[in-house]
XYZ file of C-alpha atoms in Angstrom:
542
model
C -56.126 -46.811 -124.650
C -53.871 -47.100 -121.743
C -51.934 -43.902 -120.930
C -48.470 -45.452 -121.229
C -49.711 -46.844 -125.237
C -50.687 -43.373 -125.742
C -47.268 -41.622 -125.496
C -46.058 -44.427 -127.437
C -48.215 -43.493 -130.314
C -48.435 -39.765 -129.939
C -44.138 -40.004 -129.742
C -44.592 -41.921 -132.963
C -46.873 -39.356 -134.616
C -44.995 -36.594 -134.250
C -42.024 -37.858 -135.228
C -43.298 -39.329 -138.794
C -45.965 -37.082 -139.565
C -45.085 -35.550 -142.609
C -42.208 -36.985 -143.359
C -40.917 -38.055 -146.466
C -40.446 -42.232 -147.069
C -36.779 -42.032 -147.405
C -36.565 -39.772 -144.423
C -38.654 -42.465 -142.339
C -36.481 -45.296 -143.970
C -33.270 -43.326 -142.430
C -35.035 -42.108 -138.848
C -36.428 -46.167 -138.359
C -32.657 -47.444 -139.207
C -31.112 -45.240 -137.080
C -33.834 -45.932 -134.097
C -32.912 -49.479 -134.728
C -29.165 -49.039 -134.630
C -29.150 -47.067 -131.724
C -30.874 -49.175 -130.017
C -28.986 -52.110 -130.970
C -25.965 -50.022 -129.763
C -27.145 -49.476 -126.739
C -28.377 -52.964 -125.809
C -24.618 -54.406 -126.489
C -23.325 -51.722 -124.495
C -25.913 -52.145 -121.278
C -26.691 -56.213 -121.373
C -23.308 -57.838 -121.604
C -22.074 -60.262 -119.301
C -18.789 -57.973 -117.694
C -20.747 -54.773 -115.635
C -20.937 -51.428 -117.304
C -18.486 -50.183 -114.241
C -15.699 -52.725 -115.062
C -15.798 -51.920 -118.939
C -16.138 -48.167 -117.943
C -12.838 -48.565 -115.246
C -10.702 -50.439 -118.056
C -11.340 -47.508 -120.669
C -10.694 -44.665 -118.362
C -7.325 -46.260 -117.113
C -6.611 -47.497 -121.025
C -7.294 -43.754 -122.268
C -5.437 -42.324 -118.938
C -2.258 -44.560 -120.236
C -2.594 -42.751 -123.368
C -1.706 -39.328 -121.860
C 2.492 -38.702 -122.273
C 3.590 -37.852 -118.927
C 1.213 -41.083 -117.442
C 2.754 -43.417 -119.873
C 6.246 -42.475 -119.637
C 5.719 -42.799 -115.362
C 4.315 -46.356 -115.889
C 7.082 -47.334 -118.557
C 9.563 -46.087 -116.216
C 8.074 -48.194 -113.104
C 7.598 -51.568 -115.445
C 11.345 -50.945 -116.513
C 12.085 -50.991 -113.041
C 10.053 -54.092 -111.851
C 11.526 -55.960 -115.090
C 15.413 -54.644 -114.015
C 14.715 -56.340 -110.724
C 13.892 -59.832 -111.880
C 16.453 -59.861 -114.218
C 19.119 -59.036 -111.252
C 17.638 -61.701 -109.643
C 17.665 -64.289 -112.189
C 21.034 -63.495 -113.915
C 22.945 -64.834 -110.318
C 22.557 -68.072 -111.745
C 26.480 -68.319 -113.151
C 26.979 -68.944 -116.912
C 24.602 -69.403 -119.729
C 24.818 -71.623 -122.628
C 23.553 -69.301 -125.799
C 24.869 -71.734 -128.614
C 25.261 -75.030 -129.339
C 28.942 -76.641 -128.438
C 30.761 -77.227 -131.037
C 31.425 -80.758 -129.950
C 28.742 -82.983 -128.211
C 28.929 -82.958 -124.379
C 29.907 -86.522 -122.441
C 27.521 -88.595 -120.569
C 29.189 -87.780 -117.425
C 29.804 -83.807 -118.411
C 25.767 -83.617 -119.099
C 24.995 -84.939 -115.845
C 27.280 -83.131 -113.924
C 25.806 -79.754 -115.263
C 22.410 -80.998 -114.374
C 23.431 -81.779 -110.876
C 24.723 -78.463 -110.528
C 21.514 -76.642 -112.054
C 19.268 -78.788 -109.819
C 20.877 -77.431 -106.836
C 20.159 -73.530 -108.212
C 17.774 -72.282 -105.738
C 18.167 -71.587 -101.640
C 14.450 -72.918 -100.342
C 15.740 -76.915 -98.249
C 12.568 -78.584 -100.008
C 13.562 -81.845 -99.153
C 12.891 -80.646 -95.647
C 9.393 -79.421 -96.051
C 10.559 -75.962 -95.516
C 7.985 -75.031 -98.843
C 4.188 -74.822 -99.330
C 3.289 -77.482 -101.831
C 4.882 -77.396 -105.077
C 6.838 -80.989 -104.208
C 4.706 -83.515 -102.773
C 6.492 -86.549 -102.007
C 10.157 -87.133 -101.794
C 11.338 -90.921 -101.829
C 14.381 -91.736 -103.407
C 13.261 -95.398 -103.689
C 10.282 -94.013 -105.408
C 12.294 -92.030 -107.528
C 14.602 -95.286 -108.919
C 11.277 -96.869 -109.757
C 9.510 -93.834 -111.511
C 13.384 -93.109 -113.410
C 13.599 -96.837 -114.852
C 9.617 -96.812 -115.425
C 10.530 -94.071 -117.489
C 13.440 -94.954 -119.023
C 11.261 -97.644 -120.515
C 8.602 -96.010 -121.790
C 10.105 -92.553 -123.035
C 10.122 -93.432 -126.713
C 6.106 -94.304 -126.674
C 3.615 -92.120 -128.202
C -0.329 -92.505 -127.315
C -1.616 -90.596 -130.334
C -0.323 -93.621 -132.108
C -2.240 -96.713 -130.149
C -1.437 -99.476 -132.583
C 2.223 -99.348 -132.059
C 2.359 -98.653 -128.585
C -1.088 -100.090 -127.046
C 0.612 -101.052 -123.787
C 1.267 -97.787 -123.032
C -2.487 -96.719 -123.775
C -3.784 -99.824 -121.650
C -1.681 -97.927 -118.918
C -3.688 -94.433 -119.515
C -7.154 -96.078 -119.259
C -6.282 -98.151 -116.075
C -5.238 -95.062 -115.041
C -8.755 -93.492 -115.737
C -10.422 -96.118 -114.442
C -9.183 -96.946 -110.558
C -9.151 -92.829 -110.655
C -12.998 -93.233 -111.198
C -13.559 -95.700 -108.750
C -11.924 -93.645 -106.204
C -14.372 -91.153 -107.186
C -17.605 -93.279 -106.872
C -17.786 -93.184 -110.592
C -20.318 -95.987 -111.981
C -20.244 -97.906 -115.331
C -20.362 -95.259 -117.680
C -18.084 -92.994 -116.089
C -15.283 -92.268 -118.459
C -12.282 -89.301 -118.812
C -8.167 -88.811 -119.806
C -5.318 -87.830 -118.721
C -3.712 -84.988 -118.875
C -0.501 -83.130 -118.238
C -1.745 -81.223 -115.734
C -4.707 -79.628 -113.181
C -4.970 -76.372 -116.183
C -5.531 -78.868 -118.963
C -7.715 -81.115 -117.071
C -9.659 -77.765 -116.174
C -9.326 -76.583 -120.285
C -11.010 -80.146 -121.053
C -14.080 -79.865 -118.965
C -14.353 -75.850 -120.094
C -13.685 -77.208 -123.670
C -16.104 -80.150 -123.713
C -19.147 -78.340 -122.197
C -18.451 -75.102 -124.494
C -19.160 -77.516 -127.502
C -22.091 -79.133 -125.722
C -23.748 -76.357 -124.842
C -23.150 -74.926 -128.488
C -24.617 -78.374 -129.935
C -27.388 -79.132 -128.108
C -28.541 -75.841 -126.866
C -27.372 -73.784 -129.554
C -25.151 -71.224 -127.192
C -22.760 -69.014 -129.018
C -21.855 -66.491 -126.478
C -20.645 -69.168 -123.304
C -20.468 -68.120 -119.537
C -19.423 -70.099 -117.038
C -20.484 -69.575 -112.990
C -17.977 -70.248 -110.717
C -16.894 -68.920 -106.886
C -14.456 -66.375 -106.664
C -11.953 -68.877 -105.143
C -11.971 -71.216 -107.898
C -8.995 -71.769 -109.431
C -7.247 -69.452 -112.150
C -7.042 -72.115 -114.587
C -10.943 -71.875 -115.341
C -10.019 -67.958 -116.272
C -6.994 -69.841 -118.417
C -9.394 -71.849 -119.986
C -12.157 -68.863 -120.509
C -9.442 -66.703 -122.385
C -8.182 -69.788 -124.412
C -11.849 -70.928 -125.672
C -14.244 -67.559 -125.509
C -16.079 -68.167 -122.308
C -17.087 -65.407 -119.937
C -16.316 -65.769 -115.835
C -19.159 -64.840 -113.826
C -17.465 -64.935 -110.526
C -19.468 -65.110 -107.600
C -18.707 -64.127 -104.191
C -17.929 -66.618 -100.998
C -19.032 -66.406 -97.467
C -16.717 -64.497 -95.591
C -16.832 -66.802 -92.532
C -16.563 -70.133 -94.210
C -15.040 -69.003 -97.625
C -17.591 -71.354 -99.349
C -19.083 -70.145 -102.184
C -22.140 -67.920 -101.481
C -25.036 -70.584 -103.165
C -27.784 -67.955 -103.404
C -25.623 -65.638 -105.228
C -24.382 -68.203 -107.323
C -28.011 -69.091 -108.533
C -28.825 -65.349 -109.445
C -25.851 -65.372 -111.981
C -27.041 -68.174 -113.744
C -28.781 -67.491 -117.418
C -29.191 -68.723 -120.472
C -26.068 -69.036 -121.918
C -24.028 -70.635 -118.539
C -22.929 -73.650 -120.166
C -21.239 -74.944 -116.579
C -21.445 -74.535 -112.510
C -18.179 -74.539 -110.799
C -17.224 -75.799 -107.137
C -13.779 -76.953 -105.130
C -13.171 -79.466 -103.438
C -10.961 -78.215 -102.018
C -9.828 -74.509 -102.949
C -6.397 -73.216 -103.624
C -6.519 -70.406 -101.295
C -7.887 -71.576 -97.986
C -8.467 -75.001 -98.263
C -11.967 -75.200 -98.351
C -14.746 -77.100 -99.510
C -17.705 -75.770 -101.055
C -21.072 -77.250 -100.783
C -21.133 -79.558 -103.913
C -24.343 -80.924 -102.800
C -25.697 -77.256 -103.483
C -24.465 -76.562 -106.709
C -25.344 -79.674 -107.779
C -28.693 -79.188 -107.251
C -28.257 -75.894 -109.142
C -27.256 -77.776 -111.799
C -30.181 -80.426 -111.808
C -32.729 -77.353 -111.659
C -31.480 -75.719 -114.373
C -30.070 -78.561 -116.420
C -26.401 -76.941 -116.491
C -23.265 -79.571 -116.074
C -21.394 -79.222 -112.848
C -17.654 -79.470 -112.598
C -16.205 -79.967 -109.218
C -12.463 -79.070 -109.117
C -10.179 -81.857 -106.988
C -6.878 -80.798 -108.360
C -5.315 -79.836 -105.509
C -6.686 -82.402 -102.779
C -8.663 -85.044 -104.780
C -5.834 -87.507 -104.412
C -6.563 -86.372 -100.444
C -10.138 -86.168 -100.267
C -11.007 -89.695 -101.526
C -9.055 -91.312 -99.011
C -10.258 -89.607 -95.724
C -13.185 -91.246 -94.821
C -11.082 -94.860 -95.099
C -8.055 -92.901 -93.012
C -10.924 -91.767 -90.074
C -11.895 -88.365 -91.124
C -15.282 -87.528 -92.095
C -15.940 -85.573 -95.415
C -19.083 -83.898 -97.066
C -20.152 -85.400 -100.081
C -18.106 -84.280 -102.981
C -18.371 -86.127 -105.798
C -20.445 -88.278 -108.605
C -22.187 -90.117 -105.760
C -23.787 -87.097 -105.837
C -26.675 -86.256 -109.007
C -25.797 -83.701 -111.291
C -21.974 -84.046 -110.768
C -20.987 -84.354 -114.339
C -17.301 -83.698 -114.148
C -14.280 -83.975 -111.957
C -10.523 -82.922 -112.348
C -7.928 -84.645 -110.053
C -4.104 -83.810 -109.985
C -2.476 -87.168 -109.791
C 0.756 -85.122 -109.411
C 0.065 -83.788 -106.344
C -0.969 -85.837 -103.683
C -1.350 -89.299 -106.027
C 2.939 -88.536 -105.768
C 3.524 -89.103 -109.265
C 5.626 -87.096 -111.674
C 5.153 -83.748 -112.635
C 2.895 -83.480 -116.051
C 0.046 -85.782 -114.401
C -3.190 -85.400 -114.343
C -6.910 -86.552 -114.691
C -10.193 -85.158 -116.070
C -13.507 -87.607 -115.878
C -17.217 -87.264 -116.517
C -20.212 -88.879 -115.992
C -21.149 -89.972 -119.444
C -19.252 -90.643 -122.195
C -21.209 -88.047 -124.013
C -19.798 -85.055 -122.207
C -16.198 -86.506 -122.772
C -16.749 -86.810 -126.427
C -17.237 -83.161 -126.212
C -13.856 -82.920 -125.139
C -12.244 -84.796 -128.317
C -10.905 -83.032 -131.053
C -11.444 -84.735 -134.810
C -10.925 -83.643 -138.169
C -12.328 -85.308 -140.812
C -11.446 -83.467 -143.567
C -8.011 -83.137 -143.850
C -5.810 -84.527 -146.531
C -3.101 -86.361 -143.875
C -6.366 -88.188 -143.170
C -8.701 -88.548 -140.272
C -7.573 -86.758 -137.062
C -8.643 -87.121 -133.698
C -7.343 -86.528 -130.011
C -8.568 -86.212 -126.416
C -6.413 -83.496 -125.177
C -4.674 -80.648 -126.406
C -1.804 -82.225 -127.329
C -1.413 -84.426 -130.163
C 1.903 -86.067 -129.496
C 2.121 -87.402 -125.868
C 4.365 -88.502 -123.394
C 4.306 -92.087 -122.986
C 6.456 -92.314 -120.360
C 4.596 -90.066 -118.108
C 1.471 -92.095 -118.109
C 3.646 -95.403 -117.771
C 5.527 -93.769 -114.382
C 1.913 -92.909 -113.185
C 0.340 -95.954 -113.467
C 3.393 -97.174 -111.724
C 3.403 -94.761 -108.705
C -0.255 -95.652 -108.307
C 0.398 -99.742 -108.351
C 3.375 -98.944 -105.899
C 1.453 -97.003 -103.362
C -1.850 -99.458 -103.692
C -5.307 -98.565 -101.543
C -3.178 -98.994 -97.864
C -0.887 -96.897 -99.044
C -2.766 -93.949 -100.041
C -5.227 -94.087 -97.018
C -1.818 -93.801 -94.606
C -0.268 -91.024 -96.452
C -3.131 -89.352 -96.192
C -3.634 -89.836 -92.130
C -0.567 -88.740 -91.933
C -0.564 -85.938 -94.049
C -4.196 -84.796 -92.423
C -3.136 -85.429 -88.894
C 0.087 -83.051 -89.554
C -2.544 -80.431 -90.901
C -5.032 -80.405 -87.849
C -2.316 -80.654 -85.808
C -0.656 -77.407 -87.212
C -4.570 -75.802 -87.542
C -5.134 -76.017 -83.689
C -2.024 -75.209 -82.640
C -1.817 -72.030 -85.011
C -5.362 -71.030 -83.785
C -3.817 -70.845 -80.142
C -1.616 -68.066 -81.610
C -3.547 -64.248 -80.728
C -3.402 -61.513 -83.622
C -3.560 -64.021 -86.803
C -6.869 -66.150 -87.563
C -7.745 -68.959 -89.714
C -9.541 -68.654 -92.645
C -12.438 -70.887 -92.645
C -12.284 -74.446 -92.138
C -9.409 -76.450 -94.137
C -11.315 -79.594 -95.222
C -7.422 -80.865 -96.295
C -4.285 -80.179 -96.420
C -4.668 -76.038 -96.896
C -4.300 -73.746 -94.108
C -5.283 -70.348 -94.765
C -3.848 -67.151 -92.369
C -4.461 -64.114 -91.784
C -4.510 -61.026 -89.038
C -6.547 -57.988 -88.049
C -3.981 -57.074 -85.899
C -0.910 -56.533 -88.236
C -0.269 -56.949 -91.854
C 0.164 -60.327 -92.498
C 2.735 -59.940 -94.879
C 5.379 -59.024 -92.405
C 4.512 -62.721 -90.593
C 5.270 -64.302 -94.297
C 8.752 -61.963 -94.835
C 9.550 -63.086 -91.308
C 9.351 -67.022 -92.150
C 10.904 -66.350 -95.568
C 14.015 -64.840 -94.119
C 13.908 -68.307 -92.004
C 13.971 -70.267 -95.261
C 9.973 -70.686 -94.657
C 8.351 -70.434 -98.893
C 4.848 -70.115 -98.236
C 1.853 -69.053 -100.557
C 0.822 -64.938 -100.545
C -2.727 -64.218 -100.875
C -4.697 -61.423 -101.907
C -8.518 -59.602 -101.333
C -8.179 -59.971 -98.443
C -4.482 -60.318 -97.393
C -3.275 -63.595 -96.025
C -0.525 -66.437 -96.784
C -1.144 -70.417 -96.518
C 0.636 -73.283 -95.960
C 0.002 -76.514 -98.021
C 0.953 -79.544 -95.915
C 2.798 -82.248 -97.694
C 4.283 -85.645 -97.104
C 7.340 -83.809 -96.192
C 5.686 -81.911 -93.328
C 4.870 -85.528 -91.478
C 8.004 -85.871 -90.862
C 9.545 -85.581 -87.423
C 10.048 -82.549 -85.965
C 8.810 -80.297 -89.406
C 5.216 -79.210 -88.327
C 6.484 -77.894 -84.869
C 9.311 -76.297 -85.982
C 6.787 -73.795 -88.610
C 4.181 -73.504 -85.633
C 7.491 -72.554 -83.085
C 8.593 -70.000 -85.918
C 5.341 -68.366 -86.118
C 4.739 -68.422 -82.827
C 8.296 -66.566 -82.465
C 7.360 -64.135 -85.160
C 4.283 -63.405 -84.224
C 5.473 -62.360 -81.207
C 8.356 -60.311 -82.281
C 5.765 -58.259 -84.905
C 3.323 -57.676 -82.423
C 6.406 -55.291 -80.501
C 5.650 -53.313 -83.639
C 2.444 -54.099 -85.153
C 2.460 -50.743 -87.449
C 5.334 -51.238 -89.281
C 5.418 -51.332 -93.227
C 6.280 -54.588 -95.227
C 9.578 -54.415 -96.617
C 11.017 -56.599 -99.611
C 9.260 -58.617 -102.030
C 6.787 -59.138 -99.704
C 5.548 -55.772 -99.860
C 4.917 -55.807 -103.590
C 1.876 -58.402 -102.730
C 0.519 -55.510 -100.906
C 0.839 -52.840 -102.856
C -0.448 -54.935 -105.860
C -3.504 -55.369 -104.243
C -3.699 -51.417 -103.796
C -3.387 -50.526 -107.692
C -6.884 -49.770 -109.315
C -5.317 -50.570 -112.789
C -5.077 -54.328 -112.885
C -3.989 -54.224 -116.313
C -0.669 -52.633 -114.508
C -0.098 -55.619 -112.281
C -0.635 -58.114 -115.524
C 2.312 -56.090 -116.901
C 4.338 -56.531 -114.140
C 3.487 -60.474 -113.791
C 4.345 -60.388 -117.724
C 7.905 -58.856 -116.565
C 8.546 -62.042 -114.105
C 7.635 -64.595 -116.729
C 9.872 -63.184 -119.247
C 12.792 -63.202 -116.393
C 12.122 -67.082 -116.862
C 13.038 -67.660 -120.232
C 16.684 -64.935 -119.458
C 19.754 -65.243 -121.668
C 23.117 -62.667 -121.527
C 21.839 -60.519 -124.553
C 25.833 -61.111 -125.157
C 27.050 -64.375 -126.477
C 28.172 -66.494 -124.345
C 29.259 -69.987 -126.060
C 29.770 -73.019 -124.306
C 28.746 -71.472 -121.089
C 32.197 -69.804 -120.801
């Protein structure tokens, strides 16, 4: 017998040997429970350090004097954004008593839309507003207009409107080298077209494979919608590191957090952060070897990124021209310059998006079924995107997006001439990513916000980014940021050791707090500034 066999059995002997049956029954099941116990504690997807960190801070908050110091600093955080937010003049807490005019209700609107200090129309903001035409605007208002009583979940009364939505889909999928079967939907946004994919390849996974504990892999730079999606529908993140030269995600490590319950593969094209591209081809392949679908997020430049090669500008291979590409989520919002509340998800196969659909067959209002998450939709959204896309055409798409890629290289080389502050990676679009070893580089993003600059803060590591839009083409814009940072650059380096002040200093100092939980409180604080009243009542805004 081999040696290792023998303690096995000798352990075994000595601990049964003479016992009595009941006392075996009750040393076996608590062997077995142990053991169960400790297999859930060691093999679970999140690391036994991350679980162990989140108790020790939970059971640290439980301790008097700790709790009443972190009450005490979220009561100051949350005081802060409600000073903010309660400059906005008068609130309306009631209903008026009589029914506002036409001309009264449009007034207060103007003056609500001009809340706010950042000059937009000027291109003084990282993305957010992509396109400002008030031409554009007249068309996309009376598109509207027309179509803001339709409803999609009801396609026999208002089939126009759903002809719209797949026409939509489908020149969407061309752009995307999608073939015959490629199918998808809209959506009101990048999140739900990311929730859809998450959604559909949960329940395909469960279906066909029979997974009922989900992970998805996916680069640490992906964007927070896929955790959105993960909390909504039970999937696990395994977040894998990126290159720290390129900021593409790091392919080998990638492949090593693959098992047998990661229903999905993850890549950008590009990221949110820095503008990247990861190497689609790559993952792909992952997902061919191990038969897992791949998802390749375009939401922020896919309305970009299809059009460079026919605007001059060579681009890797990014989407299903390339095998094992099963899914792709495009913000027609963005850079497609249509309405807010626009987006699309498509797939490969129809199978994948059937995955997606939600039907009930049992139910005594009768049978139920919808693509999305909502139920009800807005008609006249899809009807003013189909209209911004017929407006723009092929020609025009391919010469906003020289324009807007030219302005972006242009700003890249000239901000790479600037000493003390670096690019991160390579921008493959419209994302420039910056950051210093020289200074912190959140005193370079106070500087430009106290010059009406509103750029995008970034954290591990530290760094800010611009997003260049149509509004940045314009004359004069892009020289006037690179002068400014130029200028501030300049005037930091005097001084290179000197502590952020402001808000900007909160970005760094969130960075610095172990207890993450802490910094969800405080985010929690800012969204509930959003949604501020007077706690008094204040009727009729008076």
């Amino acid at each position: 017998m081999e040696p290792h066999l023998r303690l096995v059995t000798g352990t075994i002997d000595r601990v049964f040997t003479g016992r009595q049956p009941w006392q075996i029954v009750a040393i076996t099941t608590t062997t077995v429970l142990g053991t169960v116990w400790l297999c859930q504690l060691l093999f679970q997807d999140e690391s036994l350090y991350q679980r162990a960190k989140k108790k020790v801070f939970k059971l640290a908050r439980l301790i008097p004097a700790v709790r009443r110091k972190v009450d005490a600093e979220i009561q100051k955080i949350n005081d802060g954004f409600i000073k903010d937010i309660s400059q906005a003049g008068n609130y309306y807490t009631e209903l008026p008593n009589d029914g506002m005019s036409q001309e009264e209700i449009l007034n207060q609107v103007d003056q609500y839309l001009e809340l706010g200090h950042y000059r937009w129309k000027e291109g003084f903001i990282s993305g957010a507003v992509y396109y400002y035409n008030p031409e554009l605007i007249r068309l996309i208002t009376e598109v509207y207009g027309k179509a803001s009583y339709t409803n999609p979940l009801h396609p026999d009364v208002f089939p126009g409107v759903c002809k719209m939505e797949a026409e939509v889909v489908r020149m969407t999928a061309t752009l995307f080298h999608g073939g015959p079967s490629a199918c998808g939907t809209m959506t009101t946004g990048g999140t739900e077209s990311i929730m859809m994919a998450c959604k559909a390849y949960r329940d395909y996974a469960n279906d066909q494979r029979g997974i009922t504990k989900p992970n998805m892999v996916l680069p640490v730079t992906a964007h927070t919608g896929f955790d959105k999606a993960a909390k909504y529908l039970g999937i696990y993140t395994k977040v894998v590191p990126v290159h720290a030269d390129t900021t593409e995600v790091n392919i080998a490590a990638m492949e090593r957090a693959i098992n047998r319950n990661t229903v999905m593969l993850v890549g950008s094209a590009p990221n949110f952060p820095y503008g990247t591209m990861d190497d689609i081809e790559a993952i792909a392949a992952l997902g061919r070897k191990y038969n897992i679908p791949v998802h390749v997020d375009a939401c922020l430049g896919g309305f970009l990124i299809v059009f460079m090669k026919r605007a001059g500008y060579p681009v890797r291979p990014f989407d299903f021209s390339i095998p094992g590409v099963t899914s792709i989520s495009a913000d027609t919002h963005k850079y497609g310059f249509t309405p807010k509340g626009s987006s699309v998800v498509l797939y490969s196969e129809k199978v994948y998006r059937h995955y997606q659909y939600t039907v009930t067959t049992e139910w005594p209002g009768g049978v139920y079924g919808s693509p999305t998450v909502n139920g009800s939709r807005a008609g006249g959204i899809i009807a003013a995107t189909w209209a911004t896309m017929m407006n723009f055409g092929l020609d025009g798409y391919v010469e906003a997006t020289k324009r807007i890629i030219d302005t972006t290289r242009y700003i890249e080389q000239e901000l790479r001439a600037i000493k003390s502050i670096f690019i991160f990676g390579t921008p493959a679009t419209s994302v420039i990513g910056i950051g210093s070893r020289d200074f912190d580089i959140f005193l370079l993003g106070g500087e430009l916000s106290n010059l009406g600059w509103n750029l995008n803060s970034l954290q591990f590591p530290s760094g800010i980014h611009i997003c260049v839009t149509y509004m940045h083409t314009e004359d004069g814009v892009a020289d006037k940021f690179i002068q400014d940072v130029r200028t501030k650059v300049a005037l930091i380096m005097q001084n290179p050791t000197k502590p952020v002040e402001g808000k900007m200093a909160i970005y760094g100092v969130a960075q610095s707090v172990p207890d993450r939980e802490l910094i969800g409180d405080f985010t929690k604080c800012f969204i509930d500034s959003m949604y501020y009243t007077p706690v008094d009542r204040m009727t009729g805004g008076k």
